[in-house]
Amino acid sequence: MHHNINIILGIETSCDETSVAVLNNGTVCSNIISSQVVHKEYGGVVPELASRAHLKMIVPIMNAALAQAGFSLEDIDAVAAVYGPGLVGALLVGLNFGKSLAWSRRIPFIGVNHMEGHVYSIFLEDEKPEYPFICLTVSGGHTDLLYIKEPLTYERLGRTRDDAAGEAFDKVAKMLGIGYPGGPVIDKLAKDGNPFAINFPRSYARAEHYDFSFSGLKTAVLYYLRDRNLLAGNGAPVAKSPELNDICASFQQAVVDTLVEKTRRAVADYGVKHVGVVGGVSANSRLREVFQNMASGNNSNVYFPRLEYCTDNAAMAAYAGWLRLIDGETSPASLAAVPNLNIA
Ligand code: KG4
Ligand code: ZN
């Protein structure tokens, strides 16, 4: 069943990005992202402030997305909005806005799983992976290794047992006193550092599963900094240390090594030729290099979203919603936000 739905308005408000996108037949016409800056001074996202900022921004962001796409509300065939996982108050803003908009215009509505949105972020590019493929989702809240046999179906091979990959970047950046979110700052500082200067622990020793763990690595960085009096907040911040670049590069290398090792094994075990790496951490430049090397080593094809689609955005949600809508699926007006929504 192929439903005649072309122009989709997508909404994403699960965390600290207010984003609205317009897609026409799977092609992005606009993808407006407003990143909330109020959280910076707290070193992390403050849920109540996030909800309020979404409320303030949702209408102007929607208008900007429509204007850039060159459409008006009358042109929209359906609405897709993320309903989980995420912060409940933040999710409610986009979800309720999306449901009301669809209801008022008498057009279909679909709720989207944010993690499914991340997976389909690579489908916003011209070169799309073929099924089956392995997808590594690395964001601030998730580290999932998925086996995707056919569209919109997920088998989870592995997940993190403690911190998410992005969370590890953010926590280490906090120890270093170099700002939030930590990923982009560490990525930048690491460019002038030696990734093999400090041998931080890798947690792939136990090879019998595909799960990840980053808390040991995080603790190792903490002890390293504490032993050298470099911990942020204890007097001199490490930001002045000549070692800063090496610390960032070595930590980053340890994260990337762990991620690529498990992925490489899954690719071999499942005999797949296509691999996606998605989510905020997939923006990491060293990660991209190392996964490209893996792909040339095992003859696979690796797909990354462009940077705009790595971190949270509405275009990816609109695409995933569109796939479901053209398959005849819609969500009821009673759909509730699900903060801990799973993908598999
Ligand atoms: O997907 P995302 O925008 O939000 C979640 O769904 O969590 O991911 C945000 C995470 C943050 O932890 C941030 O530090 C990380 O992605 N990140 C990066 C980079 N850019 C963003 N991590 C490493 N290197 C980067 N260049
Ligand atoms: Zn995300």
Coordinates of N, CA, C and O and ligand atoms in Angstrom, one line a residue, residues 14 114-115 118 139 280 311-312 316, ligand 2:
S14 N 13.0 16.7 21.4 CA 13.2 15.7 22.4 C 14.2 16.1 23.5 O 14.2 15.7 24.6
H114 N 12.7 8.8 18.1 CA 13.9 9.7 17.9 C 15.1 8.8 17.4 O 15.9 9.2 16.5
M115 N 15.3 7.6 17.9 CA 16.4 6.8 17.5 C 16.2 6.2 16.1 O 17.2 6.0 15.4
H118 N 17.4 8.9 13.9 CA 18.9 8.9 13.8 C 19.3 7.9 12.7 O 20.1 8.2 11.8
S139 N 25.1 8.7 20.4 CA 24.6 10.0 20.7 C 24.9 10.4 22.1 O 25.6 9.7 22.8
G280 N 25.0 12.2 17.2 CA 25.9 13.3 17.5 C 27.4 12.9 17.4 O 28.1 13.7 16.8
T311 N 23.7 15.6 14.6 CA 23.1 15.9 15.9 C 21.5 16.1 15.6 O 21.1 16.0 14.5
D312 N 20.8 16.3 16.7 CA 19.4 16.2 16.6 C 18.8 17.2 15.6 O 19.1 18.4 15.6
M316 N 15.6 14.2 9.9 CA 15.7 12.7 10.1 C 14.3 12.2 10.6 O 13.9 11.1 10.2
Ligands
ZN2 ZN 19.7 12.4 19.2

